[in-house]
Amino acid sequence: MTSQSIDVTLSEAGDTLLVTRGGIELTLRPVRPDDAERLTRFYDGLSADDMRFRFLSAQSHLSTSQLAALIDVDHRHREHLLAFERTSGTLAATLLIAADARFEEAEVAISVAPAYKGRGLGWSLLNHATDLARERGISRLRSIESRANREAIEIERTLGFKSSAYEGDATLALLEIELR
């Protein structure tokens, strides 16, 4: 067992300001139950490839159960942060991080709206997730990527993630970073 406090959570209370490498100011906040419609619009606005990369399946819309899972997080072991552009209030990206029961490993998934691609949001959010996991005592952060998602894999490698084969599916890659 780790020495983590029973009150450990994945996110901070309240909003967090994050400035991307491209100078975009984002306000991050945990998802709320009233975000269902906002999330549906966000994911409906993603390209077919972005949906495939995020959910690792060929789907064009969130299912009811997927939407529920994105909203019904415990804010302890599973956190879903929404990133809003500070000036416009537009939902620009999402960050989901899920830790195991012992806070030893966590998985991360990020989605960026098309209008914000190539502007440093993915890099900044992944860097934030890495810092957050490290601060919470998590030993390893991982991401499962489609091998076709070269941009995400490159960002993860730039931040120190190591790539390996994903057991059972040659179309996927497992990217991991040791945090301790």
mmCIF file of C-alpha atoms in Angstrom:
data_model
loop_
_atom_site.group_PDB
_atom_site.id
_atom_site.type_symbol
_atom_site.label_atom_id
_atom_site.label_comp_id
_atom_site.label_asym_id
_atom_site.label_seq_id
_atom_site.Cartn_x
_atom_site.Cartn_y
_atom_site.Cartn_z
ATOM 1 C CA MET A 1 0.000 0.000 0.000
ATOM 2 C CA THR A 2 1.197 3.500 -0.746
ATOM 3 C CA SER A 3 1.498 6.274 1.798
ATOM 4 C CA GLN A 4 -1.180 8.309 0.023
ATOM 5 C CA SER A 5 -3.838 9.983 2.140
ATOM 6 C CA ILE A 6 -7.348 8.618 1.903
ATOM 7 C CA ASP A 7 -8.424 12.085 0.742
ATOM 8 C CA VAL A 8 -6.222 12.112 -2.372
ATOM 9 C CA THR A 9 -8.010 13.338 -5.481
ATOM 10 C CA LEU A 10 -6.869 13.715 -9.065
ATOM 11 C CA SER A 11 -7.792 17.353 -9.494
ATOM 12 C CA GLU A 12 -7.575 20.516 -7.502
ATOM 13 C CA ALA A 13 -10.681 22.166 -6.148
ATOM 14 C CA GLY A 14 -11.975 24.911 -8.401
ATOM 15 C CA ASP A 15 -10.700 26.243 -11.694
ATOM 16 C CA THR A 16 -7.104 26.045 -12.890
ATOM 17 C CA LEU A 17 -5.526 28.486 -15.337
ATOM 18 C CA LEU A 18 -3.245 26.904 -17.921
ATOM 19 C CA VAL A 19 -1.352 28.809 -20.614
ATOM 20 C CA THR A 20 -0.356 26.781 -23.677
ATOM 21 C CA ARG A 21 2.987 27.021 -25.440
ATOM 22 C CA GLY A 22 1.087 28.956 -28.122
ATOM 23 C CA GLY A 23 -0.086 31.536 -25.572
ATOM 24 C CA ILE A 24 -3.723 30.402 -25.379
ATOM 25 C CA GLU A 25 -5.131 30.825 -21.882
ATOM 26 C CA LEU A 26 -7.307 27.932 -20.772
ATOM 27 C CA THR A 27 -9.501 27.607 -17.738
ATOM 28 C CA LEU A 28 -9.703 23.976 -16.619
ATOM 29 C CA ARG A 29 -12.512 22.799 -14.410
ATOM 30 C CA PRO A 30 -13.943 19.426 -13.451
ATOM 31 C CA VAL A 31 -16.943 18.211 -15.425
ATOM 32 C CA ARG A 32 -20.390 18.794 -13.909
ATOM 33 C CA PRO A 33 -23.692 16.995 -14.462
ATOM 34 C CA ASP A 34 -25.032 19.972 -16.436
ATOM 35 C CA ASP A 35 -22.223 19.559 -19.018
ATOM 36 C CA ALA A 36 -23.977 16.727 -20.909
ATOM 37 C CA GLU A 37 -25.215 18.886 -23.789
ATOM 38 C CA ARG A 38 -21.905 20.780 -23.975
ATOM 39 C CA LEU A 39 -19.946 17.512 -24.204
ATOM 40 C CA THR A 40 -22.297 16.098 -26.820
ATOM 41 C CA ARG A 41 -21.758 19.199 -29.003
ATOM 42 C CA PHE A 42 -17.997 19.053 -28.426
ATOM 43 C CA TYR A 43 -17.673 15.415 -29.500
ATOM 44 C CA ASP A 44 -20.114 15.889 -32.397
ATOM 45 C CA GLY A 45 -17.733 18.594 -33.651
ATOM 46 C CA LEU A 46 -14.726 16.265 -33.804
ATOM 47 C CA SER A 47 -13.603 14.676 -37.054
ATOM 48 C CA ALA A 48 -14.143 10.977 -37.736
ATOM 49 C CA ASP A 49 -10.430 10.372 -37.130
ATOM 50 C CA ASP A 50 -10.481 12.292 -33.851
ATOM 51 C CA MET A 51 -13.445 10.224 -32.635
ATOM 52 C CA ARG A 52 -11.686 7.026 -33.712
ATOM 53 C CA PHE A 53 -8.472 8.063 -31.982
ATOM 54 C CA ARG A 54 -10.272 9.048 -28.770
ATOM 55 C CA PHE A 55 -12.606 6.055 -28.454
ATOM 56 C CA LEU A 56 -10.600 3.524 -30.498
ATOM 57 C CA SER A 57 -13.670 2.631 -32.519
ATOM 58 C CA ALA A 58 -15.440 3.806 -35.657
ATOM 59 C CA GLN A 59 -18.265 5.895 -34.278
ATOM 60 C CA SER A 60 -19.510 9.327 -35.135
ATOM 61 C CA HIS A 61 -21.378 10.161 -31.917
ATOM 62 C CA LEU A 62 -21.136 9.460 -28.219
ATOM 63 C CA SER A 63 -23.401 6.716 -26.979
ATOM 64 C CA THR A 64 -25.596 7.382 -23.957
ATOM 65 C CA SER A 65 -23.372 5.143 -21.835
ATOM 66 C CA GLN A 66 -20.183 6.895 -23.016
ATOM 67 C CA LEU A 67 -21.655 10.299 -22.188
ATOM 68 C CA ALA A 68 -22.688 9.052 -18.755
ATOM 69 C CA ALA A 69 -19.160 7.717 -18.130
ATOM 70 C CA LEU A 70 -17.653 11.090 -19.105
ATOM 71 C CA ILE A 71 -19.897 12.921 -16.644
ATOM 72 C CA ASP A 72 -20.268 10.435 -13.801
ATOM 73 C CA VAL A 73 -16.687 10.586 -12.562
ATOM 74 C CA ASP A 74 -15.851 10.270 -8.879
ATOM 75 C CA HIS A 75 -13.401 13.228 -8.934
ATOM 76 C CA ARG A 76 -11.028 11.023 -6.962
ATOM 77 C CA HIS A 77 -9.789 8.131 -9.092
ATOM 78 C CA ARG A 78 -11.458 9.365 -12.293
ATOM 79 C CA GLU A 79 -11.405 12.997 -13.275
ATOM 80 C CA HIS A 80 -12.637 14.670 -16.432
ATOM 81 C CA LEU A 81 -11.378 18.214 -16.865
ATOM 82 C CA LEU A 82 -12.874 20.565 -19.420
ATOM 83 C CA ALA A 83 -10.570 23.185 -20.948
ATOM 84 C CA PHE A 84 -12.256 26.434 -21.944
ATOM 85 C CA GLU A 85 -10.535 29.189 -23.894
ATOM 86 C CA ARG A 86 -10.458 31.959 -21.333
ATOM 87 C CA THR A 87 -11.398 34.859 -23.608
ATOM 88 C CA SER A 88 -14.258 33.240 -25.538
ATOM 89 C CA GLY A 89 -15.454 30.614 -23.054
ATOM 90 C CA THR A 90 -15.363 28.013 -25.853
ATOM 91 C CA LEU A 91 -14.838 24.392 -24.850
ATOM 92 C CA ALA A 92 -11.503 23.801 -26.577
ATOM 93 C CA ALA A 93 -10.412 20.425 -25.200
ATOM 94 C CA THR A 94 -11.048 17.706 -22.656
ATOM 95 C CA LEU A 95 -8.712 15.745 -20.395
ATOM 96 C CA LEU A 96 -9.732 12.480 -18.756
ATOM 97 C CA ILE A 97 -7.444 10.819 -16.251
ATOM 98 C CA ALA A 98 -8.256 7.594 -14.427
ATOM 99 C CA ALA A 99 -6.106 6.176 -11.637
ATOM 100 C CA ASP A 100 -6.178 2.670 -10.241
ATOM 101 C CA ALA A 101 -7.464 2.083 -6.706
ATOM 102 C CA ARG A 102 -3.987 2.394 -5.171
ATOM 103 C CA PHE A 103 -2.973 5.552 -7.085
ATOM 104 C CA GLU A 104 -0.038 3.726 -8.657
ATOM 105 C CA GLU A 105 -0.995 3.882 -12.352
ATOM 106 C CA ALA A 106 -3.288 6.141 -14.340
ATOM 107 C CA GLU A 107 -4.502 6.338 -17.909
ATOM 108 C CA VAL A 108 -4.932 9.629 -19.752
ATOM 109 C CA ALA A 109 -7.056 10.594 -22.770
ATOM 110 C CA ILE A 110 -7.208 14.025 -24.404
ATOM 111 C CA SER A 111 -9.452 15.444 -27.127
ATOM 112 C CA VAL A 112 -8.892 18.799 -28.818
ATOM 113 C CA ALA A 113 -11.504 20.670 -30.871
ATOM 114 C CA PRO A 114 -10.569 21.086 -34.554
ATOM 115 C CA ALA A 115 -10.220 24.883 -34.306
ATOM 116 C CA TYR A 116 -7.566 24.473 -31.598
ATOM 117 C CA LYS A 117 -5.432 21.750 -33.166
ATOM 118 C CA GLY A 118 -1.785 22.582 -33.692
ATOM 119 C CA ARG A 119 -1.875 25.345 -31.106
ATOM 120 C CA GLY A 120 -0.247 23.551 -28.156
ATOM 121 C CA LEU A 121 -3.355 22.405 -26.291
ATOM 122 C CA GLY A 122 -2.612 18.676 -26.468
ATOM 123 C CA TRP A 123 0.976 19.199 -25.344
ATOM 124 C CA SER A 124 -0.075 21.522 -22.488
ATOM 125 C CA LEU A 125 -2.871 19.245 -21.285
ATOM 126 C CA LEU A 126 -0.676 16.146 -21.383
ATOM 127 C CA ASN A 127 2.035 18.034 -19.508
ATOM 128 C CA HIS A 128 -0.602 19.115 -16.945
ATOM 129 C CA ALA A 129 -1.815 15.512 -16.588
ATOM 130 C CA THR A 130 1.755 14.326 -16.050
ATOM 131 C CA ASP A 131 2.356 16.965 -13.369
ATOM 132 C CA LEU A 132 -0.973 16.181 -11.727
ATOM 133 C CA ALA A 133 -0.248 12.447 -11.645
ATOM 134 C CA ARG A 134 3.268 13.019 -10.290
ATOM 135 C CA GLU A 135 1.935 15.359 -7.559
ATOM 136 C CA ARG A 136 -0.583 12.698 -6.529
ATOM 137 C CA GLY A 137 2.123 10.050 -6.174
ATOM 138 C CA ILE A 138 1.170 8.043 -9.247
ATOM 139 C CA SER A 139 4.131 5.981 -10.479
ATOM 140 C CA ARG A 140 3.160 5.479 -14.113
ATOM 141 C CA LEU A 141 0.984 7.386 -16.564
ATOM 142 C CA ARG A 142 -0.160 5.629 -19.726
ATOM 143 C CA SER A 143 -2.045 6.258 -22.902
ATOM 144 C CA ILE A 144 -3.387 3.813 -25.457
ATOM 145 C CA GLU A 145 -3.134 5.227 -28.966
ATOM 146 C CA SER A 146 -4.032 4.163 -32.460
ATOM 147 C CA ARG A 147 -0.736 3.775 -34.294
ATOM 148 C CA ALA A 148 -2.270 6.087 -36.940
ATOM 149 C CA ASN A 149 -2.473 8.913 -34.383
ATOM 150 C CA ARG A 150 1.065 10.072 -35.114
ATOM 151 C CA GLU A 151 0.564 13.582 -33.719
ATOM 152 C CA ALA A 152 -0.457 12.325 -30.262
ATOM 153 C CA ILE A 153 2.326 9.736 -30.207
ATOM 154 C CA GLU A 154 4.892 12.401 -31.108
ATOM 155 C CA ILE A 155 3.644 14.714 -28.340
ATOM 156 C CA GLU A 156 3.810 11.871 -25.822
ATOM 157 C CA ARG A 157 7.330 10.915 -26.901
ATOM 158 C CA THR A 158 8.419 14.560 -26.642
ATOM 159 C CA LEU A 159 7.248 14.548 -23.020
ATOM 160 C CA GLY A 160 9.186 11.364 -22.244
ATOM 161 C CA PHE A 161 6.600 8.635 -22.835
ATOM 162 C CA LYS A 162 8.028 5.339 -24.119
ATOM 163 C CA SER A 163 6.129 3.429 -26.793
ATOM 164 C CA SER A 164 5.568 -0.310 -26.854
ATOM 165 C CA ALA A 165 3.243 -2.776 -28.542
ATOM 166 C CA TYR A 166 -0.244 -3.050 -27.123
ATOM 167 C CA GLU A 167 -0.835 -6.687 -26.315
ATOM 168 C CA GLY A 168 -3.570 -8.238 -28.421
ATOM 169 C CA ASP A 169 -3.987 -5.442 -30.973
ATOM 170 C CA ALA A 170 -1.264 -4.577 -33.495
ATOM 171 C CA THR A 171 -3.118 -1.383 -34.517
ATOM 172 C CA LEU A 172 -2.563 0.145 -31.066
ATOM 173 C CA ALA A 173 0.462 1.429 -29.162
ATOM 174 C CA LEU A 174 0.919 1.697 -25.406
ATOM 175 C CA LEU A 175 2.733 4.839 -24.326
ATOM 176 C CA GLU A 176 3.942 5.073 -20.736
ATOM 177 C CA ILE A 177 6.020 7.367 -18.591
ATOM 178 C CA GLU A 178 7.535 6.497 -15.236
ATOM 179 C CA LEU A 179 6.915 9.356 -12.827
ATOM 180 C CA ARG A 180 9.081 8.245 -9.908
#
